[in-house]
């Protein structure tokens, strides 16, 4: 059975009642890497946020099954504990809570959900060190307050560190490559590649080919007007770069 099965998913913005998703269909299996591309405003971020249960949106139709369970009936926190990851960085800084405390709390909550014992302070420390190494980040990063003074690039790296620490069956990364210089992009992509295994899957929203060349998606989708308008493999990215989204979306 698929890891994620999205059928005819429809959703609107709660505040304005505006319908954004108009019937999204998507199947993700274990070990696959799915790229979601598409024009600004086509609904990519909305799709991701609806999957993780963001309160700004209300599902108006369709179904989502994740690991055999009805995802739409689960609270956002439960979705994350069950292995659906999307960066949980808040736009506000959390005074007095350091990054490592935050990560350890989140990781121990997930261990509990998996039926594993919580890690004590020393085990936590070595686990975090191992993951820092995996994503190639400096230990001083852990002592910073959550989101306090993180640059754009540091936020992106922190997102990958969160993913490495928590682990996930399906990770959703929304424009993880935006605003990164070439070196940072290579680092981040390398870290994502080290996190990926045949047992987990990635859904990556991006505008750019550079990160796709580094991550080798198994599937490439183009979203248009709240639907997945076209699905192909990495070769479709060349067509998009040459001709833009319009021809690619129109040729369905
Ligand atoms: P993308 O990520 O593909 O650029 P989005 O999903 O962010 O597109 O947005 C799709 C459309 O929905 C846009 O027109 C955007 O302005 C609108 N939208 C999304 N979320 C909200 C929101 N919370 N409030 C108001 N408008 C929103
Ligand atoms: Mg956008
Ligand atoms: Mg977006």
PDB file of C-alpha atoms and ligand atoms in Angstrom:
ATOM      1  CA  UNK A   1       0.000   0.000   0.000  1.00  0.00           C
ATOM      2  CA  UNK A   2       1.193   3.550  -0.698  1.00  0.00           C
ATOM      3  CA  UNK A   3       2.706   5.674   2.047  1.00  0.00           C
ATOM      4  CA  UNK A   4       0.503   8.618   1.093  1.00  0.00           C
ATOM      5  CA  UNK A   5      -2.613   8.511  -1.020  1.00  0.00           C
ATOM      6  CA  UNK A   6      -4.278  11.819  -1.823  1.00  0.00           C
ATOM      7  CA  UNK A   7      -7.574  11.640  -3.685  1.00  0.00           C
ATOM      8  CA  UNK A   8      -9.429  14.634  -5.110  1.00  0.00           C
ATOM      9  CA  UNK A   9      -8.324  16.845  -2.247  1.00  0.00           C
ATOM     10  CA  UNK A  10     -10.148  20.163  -2.069  1.00  0.00           C
ATOM     11  CA  UNK A  11      -9.546  22.919   0.424  1.00  0.00           C
ATOM     12  CA  UNK A  12     -10.397  26.548   1.069  1.00  0.00           C
ATOM     13  CA  UNK A  13      -8.999  29.398   3.123  1.00  0.00           C
ATOM     14  CA  UNK A  14     -11.077  29.586   6.304  1.00  0.00           C
ATOM     15  CA  UNK A  15     -10.962  33.361   6.655  1.00  0.00           C
ATOM     16  CA  UNK A  16     -11.980  34.327   3.130  1.00  0.00           C
ATOM     17  CA  UNK A  17     -13.826  31.172   2.044  1.00  0.00           C
ATOM     18  CA  UNK A  18     -11.718  31.153  -1.135  1.00  0.00           C
ATOM     19  CA  UNK A  19     -11.237  27.703  -2.601  1.00  0.00           C
ATOM     20  CA  UNK A  20      -7.541  27.020  -3.347  1.00  0.00           C
ATOM     21  CA  UNK A  21      -7.206  23.274  -3.886  1.00  0.00           C
ATOM     22  CA  UNK A  22      -9.496  21.971  -6.610  1.00  0.00           C
ATOM     23  CA  UNK A  23      -8.963  18.232  -6.554  1.00  0.00           C
ATOM     24  CA  UNK A  24      -5.365  17.187  -5.921  1.00  0.00           C
ATOM     25  CA  UNK A  25      -4.431  13.575  -6.666  1.00  0.00           C
ATOM     26  CA  UNK A  26      -1.074  12.195  -5.600  1.00  0.00           C
ATOM     27  CA  UNK A  27       0.366   8.841  -4.592  1.00  0.00           C
ATOM     28  CA  UNK A  28       3.699   8.597  -2.778  1.00  0.00           C
ATOM     29  CA  UNK A  29       5.364   5.257  -2.087  1.00  0.00           C
ATOM     30  CA  UNK A  30       8.187   4.453   0.286  1.00  0.00           C
ATOM     31  CA  UNK A  31      11.577   5.542  -1.024  1.00  0.00           C
ATOM     32  CA  UNK A  32      10.254   7.995  -3.615  1.00  0.00           C
ATOM     33  CA  UNK A  33      11.274  11.612  -4.035  1.00  0.00           C
ATOM     34  CA  UNK A  34       8.521  13.825  -5.439  1.00  0.00           C
ATOM     35  CA  UNK A  35       9.187  17.330  -6.691  1.00  0.00           C
ATOM     36  CA  UNK A  36       6.257  19.710  -6.845  1.00  0.00           C
ATOM     37  CA  UNK A  37       6.761  22.637  -9.171  1.00  0.00           C
ATOM     38  CA  UNK A  38       4.407  25.248 -10.552  1.00  0.00           C
ATOM     39  CA  UNK A  39       3.795  28.965 -10.837  1.00  0.00           C
ATOM     40  CA  UNK A  40       3.565  31.215  -7.819  1.00  0.00           C
ATOM     41  CA  UNK A  41       0.080  31.057  -6.405  1.00  0.00           C
ATOM     42  CA  UNK A  42      -0.758  27.672  -7.926  1.00  0.00           C
ATOM     43  CA  UNK A  43      -1.387  26.183  -4.470  1.00  0.00           C
ATOM     44  CA  UNK A  44       1.823  24.275  -3.684  1.00  0.00           C
ATOM     45  CA  UNK A  45       2.315  25.655  -0.187  1.00  0.00           C
ATOM     46  CA  UNK A  46      -1.390  25.384   0.524  1.00  0.00           C
ATOM     47  CA  UNK A  47      -1.278  21.713  -0.418  1.00  0.00           C
ATOM     48  CA  UNK A  48       1.650  21.131   1.940  1.00  0.00           C
ATOM     49  CA  UNK A  49       0.006  23.033   4.777  1.00  0.00           C
ATOM     50  CA  UNK A  50      -3.305  21.233   4.323  1.00  0.00           C
ATOM     51  CA  UNK A  51      -1.463  17.912   4.624  1.00  0.00           C
ATOM     52  CA  UNK A  52       0.061  18.892   7.962  1.00  0.00           C
ATOM     53  CA  UNK A  53      -3.233  20.326   9.206  1.00  0.00           C
ATOM     54  CA  UNK A  54      -2.571  24.050   9.179  1.00  0.00           C
ATOM     55  CA  UNK A  55      -5.536  25.843  10.786  1.00  0.00           C
ATOM     56  CA  UNK A  56      -5.797  28.518   8.059  1.00  0.00           C
ATOM     57  CA  UNK A  57      -7.323  25.960   5.708  1.00  0.00           C
ATOM     58  CA  UNK A  58     -10.396  23.785   5.714  1.00  0.00           C
ATOM     59  CA  UNK A  59     -10.702  20.608   3.702  1.00  0.00           C
ATOM     60  CA  UNK A  60     -13.881  20.691   1.617  1.00  0.00           C
ATOM     61  CA  UNK A  61     -13.583  17.353  -0.150  1.00  0.00           C
ATOM     62  CA  UNK A  62     -11.488  14.341  -1.000  1.00  0.00           C
ATOM     63  CA  UNK A  63      -9.384  12.070   1.152  1.00  0.00           C
ATOM     64  CA  UNK A  64      -5.849  11.614   2.397  1.00  0.00           C
ATOM     65  CA  UNK A  65      -4.585   8.277   3.677  1.00  0.00           C
ATOM     66  CA  UNK A  66      -1.175   8.237   5.344  1.00  0.00           C
ATOM     67  CA  UNK A  67       0.296   4.909   6.487  1.00  0.00           C
ATOM     68  CA  UNK A  68      -3.150   3.372   6.188  1.00  0.00           C
ATOM     69  CA  UNK A  69      -4.827   5.980   8.381  1.00  0.00           C
ATOM     70  CA  UNK A  70      -7.181   8.827   7.613  1.00  0.00           C
ATOM     71  CA  UNK A  71      -4.820  11.776   7.922  1.00  0.00           C
ATOM     72  CA  UNK A  72      -7.569  14.369   7.801  1.00  0.00           C
ATOM     73  CA  UNK A  73      -9.041  13.119  11.071  1.00  0.00           C
ATOM     74  CA  UNK A  74      -5.760  13.565  12.920  1.00  0.00           C
ATOM     75  CA  UNK A  75      -4.680  16.629  14.888  1.00  0.00           C
ATOM     76  CA  UNK A  76      -1.616  18.415  13.449  1.00  0.00           C
ATOM     77  CA  UNK A  77       0.568  17.208  16.306  1.00  0.00           C
ATOM     78  CA  UNK A  78      -0.570  13.630  15.825  1.00  0.00           C
ATOM     79  CA  UNK A  79       0.293  13.846  12.104  1.00  0.00           C
ATOM     80  CA  UNK A  80       3.797  14.915  12.972  1.00  0.00           C
ATOM     81  CA  UNK A  81       4.223  12.272  15.669  1.00  0.00           C
ATOM     82  CA  UNK A  82       3.099   9.618  13.229  1.00  0.00           C
ATOM     83  CA  UNK A  83       5.906  10.500  10.818  1.00  0.00           C
ATOM     84  CA  UNK A  84       4.750  13.331   8.564  1.00  0.00           C
ATOM     85  CA  UNK A  85       7.324  16.089   8.752  1.00  0.00           C
ATOM     86  CA  UNK A  86       7.110  19.686   7.760  1.00  0.00           C
ATOM     87  CA  UNK A  87       9.354  22.252   9.378  1.00  0.00           C
ATOM     88  CA  UNK A  88       7.743  23.450  12.594  1.00  0.00           C
ATOM     89  CA  UNK A  89       9.735  26.621  12.948  1.00  0.00           C
ATOM     90  CA  UNK A  90       7.485  29.390  14.105  1.00  0.00           C
ATOM     91  CA  UNK A  91       7.937  32.869  12.670  1.00  0.00           C
ATOM     92  CA  UNK A  92       8.439  34.130  16.220  1.00  0.00           C
ATOM     93  CA  UNK A  93      11.456  33.567  18.402  1.00  0.00           C
ATOM     94  CA  UNK A  94      10.829  31.560  21.547  1.00  0.00           C
ATOM     95  CA  UNK A  95      12.664  33.362  24.348  1.00  0.00           C
ATOM     96  CA  UNK A  96      14.557  31.169  26.768  1.00  0.00           C
ATOM     97  CA  UNK A  97      14.152  27.936  24.814  1.00  0.00           C
ATOM     98  CA  UNK A  98      17.343  26.800  23.159  1.00  0.00           C
ATOM     99  CA  UNK A  99      17.381  24.934  19.902  1.00  0.00           C
ATOM    100  CA  UNK A 100      18.650  21.707  21.485  1.00  0.00           C
ATOM    101  CA  UNK A 101      15.973  21.758  24.221  1.00  0.00           C
ATOM    102  CA  UNK A 102      13.357  22.261  21.560  1.00  0.00           C
ATOM    103  CA  UNK A 103      14.692  19.420  19.398  1.00  0.00           C
ATOM    104  CA  UNK A 104      15.009  17.013  22.319  1.00  0.00           C
ATOM    105  CA  UNK A 105      11.443  17.701  23.471  1.00  0.00           C
ATOM    106  CA  UNK A 106      10.106  17.080  19.987  1.00  0.00           C
ATOM    107  CA  UNK A 107      12.227  13.961  19.508  1.00  0.00           C
ATOM    108  CA  UNK A 108      11.293  12.417  22.837  1.00  0.00           C
ATOM    109  CA  UNK A 109       7.617  13.038  22.099  1.00  0.00           C
ATOM    110  CA  UNK A 110       8.047  11.137  18.861  1.00  0.00           C
ATOM    111  CA  UNK A 111       9.919   8.281  20.587  1.00  0.00           C
ATOM    112  CA  UNK A 112       7.073   7.981  23.039  1.00  0.00           C
ATOM    113  CA  UNK A 113       4.620   7.727  20.149  1.00  0.00           C
ATOM    114  CA  UNK A 114       6.801   4.992  18.605  1.00  0.00           C
ATOM    115  CA  UNK A 115       6.762   3.125  21.920  1.00  0.00           C
ATOM    116  CA  UNK A 116      10.445   3.811  22.603  1.00  0.00           C
ATOM    117  CA  UNK A 117      11.817   5.000  25.953  1.00  0.00           C
ATOM    118  CA  UNK A 118      12.738   8.676  26.280  1.00  0.00           C
ATOM    119  CA  UNK A 119      16.427   9.466  25.965  1.00  0.00           C
ATOM    120  CA  UNK A 120      18.248  10.782  29.023  1.00  0.00           C
ATOM    121  CA  UNK A 121      20.477  13.885  28.816  1.00  0.00           C
ATOM    122  CA  UNK A 122      23.683  12.066  27.843  1.00  0.00           C
ATOM    123  CA  UNK A 123      22.043   9.895  25.218  1.00  0.00           C
ATOM    124  CA  UNK A 124      20.314  13.004  23.851  1.00  0.00           C
ATOM    125  CA  UNK A 125      23.619  14.782  23.577  1.00  0.00           C
ATOM    126  CA  UNK A 126      25.293  12.045  21.583  1.00  0.00           C
ATOM    127  CA  UNK A 127      22.217  11.585  19.407  1.00  0.00           C
ATOM    128  CA  UNK A 128      22.173  15.311  18.590  1.00  0.00           C
ATOM    129  CA  UNK A 129      25.914  15.280  17.864  1.00  0.00           C
ATOM    130  CA  UNK A 130      25.468  12.380  15.475  1.00  0.00           C
ATOM    131  CA  UNK A 131      22.702  14.239  13.638  1.00  0.00           C
ATOM    132  CA  UNK A 132      24.665  17.492  13.551  1.00  0.00           C
ATOM    133  CA  UNK A 133      27.434  15.606  11.835  1.00  0.00           C
ATOM    134  CA  UNK A 134      24.998  14.080   9.402  1.00  0.00           C
ATOM    135  CA  UNK A 135      23.781  17.513   8.330  1.00  0.00           C
ATOM    136  CA  UNK A 136      27.252  19.037   8.619  1.00  0.00           C
ATOM    137  CA  UNK A 137      26.443  21.740  11.145  1.00  0.00           C
ATOM    138  CA  UNK A 138      28.414  23.267  14.004  1.00  0.00           C
ATOM    139  CA  UNK A 139      27.496  22.373  17.622  1.00  0.00           C
ATOM    140  CA  UNK A 140      27.104  26.034  18.637  1.00  0.00           C
ATOM    141  CA  UNK A 141      23.950  26.034  16.542  1.00  0.00           C
ATOM    142  CA  UNK A 142      22.273  24.013  19.290  1.00  0.00           C
ATOM    143  CA  UNK A 143      22.768  26.633  21.993  1.00  0.00           C
ATOM    144  CA  UNK A 144      20.999  29.381  20.140  1.00  0.00           C
ATOM    145  CA  UNK A 145      17.459  30.296  21.104  1.00  0.00           C
ATOM    146  CA  UNK A 146      14.848  28.865  18.774  1.00  0.00           C
ATOM    147  CA  UNK A 147      14.839  30.991  15.620  1.00  0.00           C
ATOM    148  CA  UNK A 148      16.610  33.847  17.379  1.00  0.00           C
ATOM    149  CA  UNK A 149      18.569  35.787  14.829  1.00  0.00           C
ATOM    150  CA  UNK A 150      18.729  32.896  12.372  1.00  0.00           C
ATOM    151  CA  UNK A 151      19.569  34.083   8.888  1.00  0.00           C
ATOM    152  CA  UNK A 152      17.502  32.755   5.999  1.00  0.00           C
ATOM    153  CA  UNK A 153      20.143  30.150   5.238  1.00  0.00           C
ATOM    154  CA  UNK A 154      20.413  29.116   8.902  1.00  0.00           C
ATOM    155  CA  UNK A 155      16.673  28.631   9.099  1.00  0.00           C
ATOM    156  CA  UNK A 156      16.863  26.308   6.118  1.00  0.00           C
ATOM    157  CA  UNK A 157      19.679  24.331   7.691  1.00  0.00           C
ATOM    158  CA  UNK A 158      17.791  24.199  10.943  1.00  0.00           C
ATOM    159  CA  UNK A 159      14.822  22.785   9.075  1.00  0.00           C
ATOM    160  CA  UNK A 160      17.028  19.945   7.838  1.00  0.00           C
ATOM    161  CA  UNK A 161      18.435  19.420  11.332  1.00  0.00           C
ATOM    162  CA  UNK A 162      14.888  19.136  12.689  1.00  0.00           C
ATOM    163  CA  UNK A 163      14.168  16.519  10.050  1.00  0.00           C
ATOM    164  CA  UNK A 164      17.369  14.601  10.808  1.00  0.00           C
ATOM    165  CA  UNK A 165      16.644  14.579  14.545  1.00  0.00           C
ATOM    166  CA  UNK A 166      12.954  13.747  14.374  1.00  0.00           C
ATOM    167  CA  UNK A 167      13.104  11.341  11.494  1.00  0.00           C
ATOM    168  CA  UNK A 168      10.066  11.017   9.226  1.00  0.00           C
ATOM    169  CA  UNK A 169       8.334   8.610   6.916  1.00  0.00           C
ATOM    170  CA  UNK A 170       7.403  11.510   4.663  1.00  0.00           C
ATOM    171  CA  UNK A 171       9.173  14.857   4.780  1.00  0.00           C
ATOM    172  CA  UNK A 172       7.714  17.917   3.100  1.00  0.00           C
ATOM    173  CA  UNK A 173      10.231  20.641   2.317  1.00  0.00           C
ATOM    174  CA  UNK A 174       8.769  23.866   0.939  1.00  0.00           C
ATOM    175  CA  UNK A 175      11.334  25.864  -1.040  1.00  0.00           C
ATOM    176  CA  UNK A 176      14.239  24.683   1.066  1.00  0.00           C
ATOM    177  CA  UNK A 177      16.509  25.980  -1.705  1.00  0.00           C
ATOM    178  CA  UNK A 178      15.220  29.529  -1.891  1.00  0.00           C
ATOM    179  CA  UNK A 179      17.710  32.150  -0.834  1.00  0.00           C
ATOM    180  CA  UNK A 180      20.620  29.716  -0.513  1.00  0.00           C
ATOM    181  CA  UNK A 181      23.907  30.411  -2.250  1.00  0.00           C
ATOM    182  CA  UNK A 182      25.479  27.645  -4.317  1.00  0.00           C
ATOM    183  CA  UNK A 183      27.619  26.246  -1.477  1.00  0.00           C
ATOM    184  CA  UNK A 184      24.788  26.281   1.050  1.00  0.00           C
ATOM    185  CA  UNK A 185      22.526  24.625  -1.486  1.00  0.00           C
ATOM    186  CA  UNK A 186      25.024  21.829  -2.042  1.00  0.00           C
ATOM    187  CA  UNK A 187      25.360  21.347   1.738  1.00  0.00           C
ATOM    188  CA  UNK A 188      21.624  21.255   2.306  1.00  0.00           C
ATOM    189  CA  UNK A 189      21.024  18.887  -0.594  1.00  0.00           C
ATOM    190  CA  UNK A 190      23.849  16.647   0.625  1.00  0.00           C
ATOM    191  CA  UNK A 191      22.294  16.537   4.093  1.00  0.00           C
ATOM    192  CA  UNK A 192      18.881  15.676   2.652  1.00  0.00           C
ATOM    193  CA  UNK A 193      20.452  12.902   0.603  1.00  0.00           C
ATOM    194  CA  UNK A 194      22.053  11.453   3.739  1.00  0.00           C
ATOM    195  CA  UNK A 195      18.706  11.551   5.559  1.00  0.00           C
ATOM    196  CA  UNK A 196      16.896   9.813   2.700  1.00  0.00           C
ATOM    197  CA  UNK A 197      16.756   6.023   2.816  1.00  0.00           C
ATOM    198  CA  UNK A 198      14.754   3.428   0.891  1.00  0.00           C
ATOM    199  CA  UNK A 199      12.340   3.537   3.854  1.00  0.00           C
ATOM    200  CA  UNK A 200      11.412   7.208   3.796  1.00  0.00           C
ATOM    201  CA  UNK A 201      10.079   9.607   1.209  1.00  0.00           C
ATOM    202  CA  UNK A 202      10.359  13.243   0.312  1.00  0.00           C
ATOM    203  CA  UNK A 203       8.006  15.776  -1.171  1.00  0.00           C
ATOM    204  CA  UNK A 204       9.952  18.812  -2.228  1.00  0.00           C
ATOM    205  CA  UNK A 205       8.410  22.044  -3.435  1.00  0.00           C
ATOM    206  CA  UNK A 206      10.786  24.037  -5.578  1.00  0.00           C
ATOM    207  CA  UNK A 207      11.114  26.389  -8.515  1.00  0.00           C
ATOM    208  CA  UNK A 208      14.642  25.473  -9.377  1.00  0.00           C
ATOM    209  CA  UNK A 209      16.412  22.806 -11.253  1.00  0.00           C
ATOM    210  CA  UNK A 210      19.639  23.116  -9.268  1.00  0.00           C
ATOM    211  CA  UNK A 211      18.322  21.269  -6.222  1.00  0.00           C
ATOM    212  CA  UNK A 212      16.517  18.725  -8.381  1.00  0.00           C
ATOM    213  CA  UNK A 213      19.766  17.813 -10.093  1.00  0.00           C
ATOM    214  CA  UNK A 214      21.231  17.165  -6.631  1.00  0.00           C
ATOM    215  CA  UNK A 215      18.270  15.237  -5.220  1.00  0.00           C
ATOM    216  CA  UNK A 216      17.186  13.234  -8.238  1.00  0.00           C
ATOM    217  CA  UNK A 217      13.423  13.117  -7.844  1.00  0.00           C
ATOM    218  CA  UNK A 218      11.666   9.944  -8.952  1.00  0.00           C
ATOM    219  CA  UNK A 219       8.596  11.996  -9.876  1.00  0.00           C
ATOM    220  CA  UNK A 220       8.090  15.601 -10.964  1.00  0.00           C
ATOM    221  CA  UNK A 221       4.667  17.230 -10.734  1.00  0.00           C
ATOM    222  CA  UNK A 222       3.458  20.565 -11.994  1.00  0.00           C
ATOM    223  CA  UNK A 223       0.720  22.180  -9.990  1.00  0.00           C
ATOM    224  CA  UNK A 224      -1.638  24.593 -11.689  1.00  0.00           C
ATOM    225  CA  UNK A 225      -4.749  26.270 -10.296  1.00  0.00           C
ATOM    226  CA  UNK A 226      -4.970  24.019  -7.286  1.00  0.00           C
ATOM    227  CA  UNK A 227      -4.478  20.708  -9.087  1.00  0.00           C
ATOM    228  CA  UNK A 228      -1.616  18.566 -10.229  1.00  0.00           C
ATOM    229  CA  UNK A 229      -1.749  19.307 -13.920  1.00  0.00           C
ATOM    230  CA  UNK A 230       1.107  17.160 -15.127  1.00  0.00           C
ATOM    231  CA  UNK A 231       3.362  14.400 -13.815  1.00  0.00           C
ATOM    232  CA  UNK A 232       6.595  13.207 -15.324  1.00  0.00           C
ATOM    233  CA  UNK A 233      10.191  12.442 -14.512  1.00  0.00           C
ATOM    234  CA  UNK A 234      13.213  14.698 -14.191  1.00  0.00           C
ATOM    235  CA  UNK A 235      13.317  15.226 -17.959  1.00  0.00           C
ATOM    236  CA  UNK A 236      10.175  17.336 -17.660  1.00  0.00           C
ATOM    237  CA  UNK A 237      12.217  19.939 -15.786  1.00  0.00           C
ATOM    238  CA  UNK A 238      14.129  20.727 -18.977  1.00  0.00           C
ATOM    239  CA  UNK A 239      10.900  21.372 -20.828  1.00  0.00           C
ATOM    240  CA  UNK A 240       9.736  23.638 -18.019  1.00  0.00           C
ATOM    241  CA  UNK A 241      12.977  25.612 -18.117  1.00  0.00           C
ATOM    242  CA  UNK A 242      12.809  25.979 -21.882  1.00  0.00           C
ATOM    243  CA  UNK A 243       9.118  26.670 -22.312  1.00  0.00           C
ATOM    244  CA  UNK A 244       7.765  27.753 -18.940  1.00  0.00           C
ATOM    245  CA  UNK A 245       4.881  26.267 -16.984  1.00  0.00           C
ATOM    246  CA  UNK A 246       2.139  27.292 -19.400  1.00  0.00           C
ATOM    247  CA  UNK A 247       2.917  24.812 -22.165  1.00  0.00           C
ATOM    248  CA  UNK A 248       3.640  22.022 -19.705  1.00  0.00           C
ATOM    249  CA  UNK A 249       0.337  22.523 -17.885  1.00  0.00           C
ATOM    250  CA  UNK A 250      -1.642  23.008 -21.075  1.00  0.00           C
ATOM    251  CA  UNK A 251      -0.448  19.816 -22.714  1.00  0.00           C
ATOM    252  CA  UNK A 252      -2.532  17.554 -20.457  1.00  0.00           C
TER     253      UNK A 252
HETATM  254  P1  LIG B   1       2.287  28.652  -4.097  1.00  0.00           P
HETATM  255  O1  LIG B   1       2.918  28.032  -2.914  1.00  0.00           O
HETATM  256  O2  LIG B   1       2.090  27.706  -5.245  1.00  0.00           O
HETATM  257  O3  LIG B   1       2.980  29.888  -4.549  1.00  0.00           O
HETATM  258  P2  LIG B   1       0.107  29.191  -2.286  1.00  0.00           P
HETATM  259  O4  LIG B   1      -0.446  27.877  -1.895  1.00  0.00           O
HETATM  260  O5  LIG B   1       0.993  29.873  -1.316  1.00  0.00           O
HETATM  261  O6  LIG B   1       0.797  29.072  -3.713  1.00  0.00           O
HETATM  262  O7  LIG B   1      -1.092  30.167  -2.589  1.00  0.00           O
HETATM  263  C1  LIG B   1      -2.162  29.828  -3.469  1.00  0.00           C
HETATM  264  C2  LIG B   1      -3.151  30.988  -3.489  1.00  0.00           C
HETATM  265  O8  LIG B   1      -3.842  31.026  -2.232  1.00  0.00           O
HETATM  266  C3  LIG B   1      -2.521  32.349  -3.643  1.00  0.00           C
HETATM  267  O9  LIG B   1      -3.371  33.137  -4.402  1.00  0.00           O
HETATM  268  C4  LIG B   1      -2.414  32.847  -2.228  1.00  0.00           C
HETATM  269  O10 LIG B   1      -2.420  34.240  -2.172  1.00  0.00           O
HETATM  270  C5  LIG B   1      -3.650  32.252  -1.581  1.00  0.00           C
HETATM  271  N1  LIG B   1      -3.477  31.952  -0.166  1.00  0.00           N
HETATM  272  C6  LIG B   1      -2.857  30.863   0.346  1.00  0.00           C
HETATM  273  N2  LIG B   1      -2.905  30.853   1.686  1.00  0.00           N
HETATM  274  C7  LIG B   1      -3.576  31.983   2.048  1.00  0.00           C
HETATM  275  C8  LIG B   1      -3.963  32.562   3.304  1.00  0.00           C
HETATM  276  N3  LIG B   1      -3.658  31.958   4.461  1.00  0.00           N
HETATM  277  N4  LIG B   1      -4.651  33.707   3.280  1.00  0.00           N
HETATM  278  C9  LIG B   1      -4.967  34.307   2.110  1.00  0.00           C
HETATM  279  N5  LIG B   1      -4.620  33.828   0.898  1.00  0.00           N
HETATM  280  C10 LIG B   1      -3.946  32.687   0.849  1.00  0.00           C
HETATM  281 MG1  LIG B   2       5.106  30.934  -3.733  1.00  0.00          MG
HETATM  282 MG1  LIG B   3       4.625  28.510  -1.844  1.00  0.00          MG
END
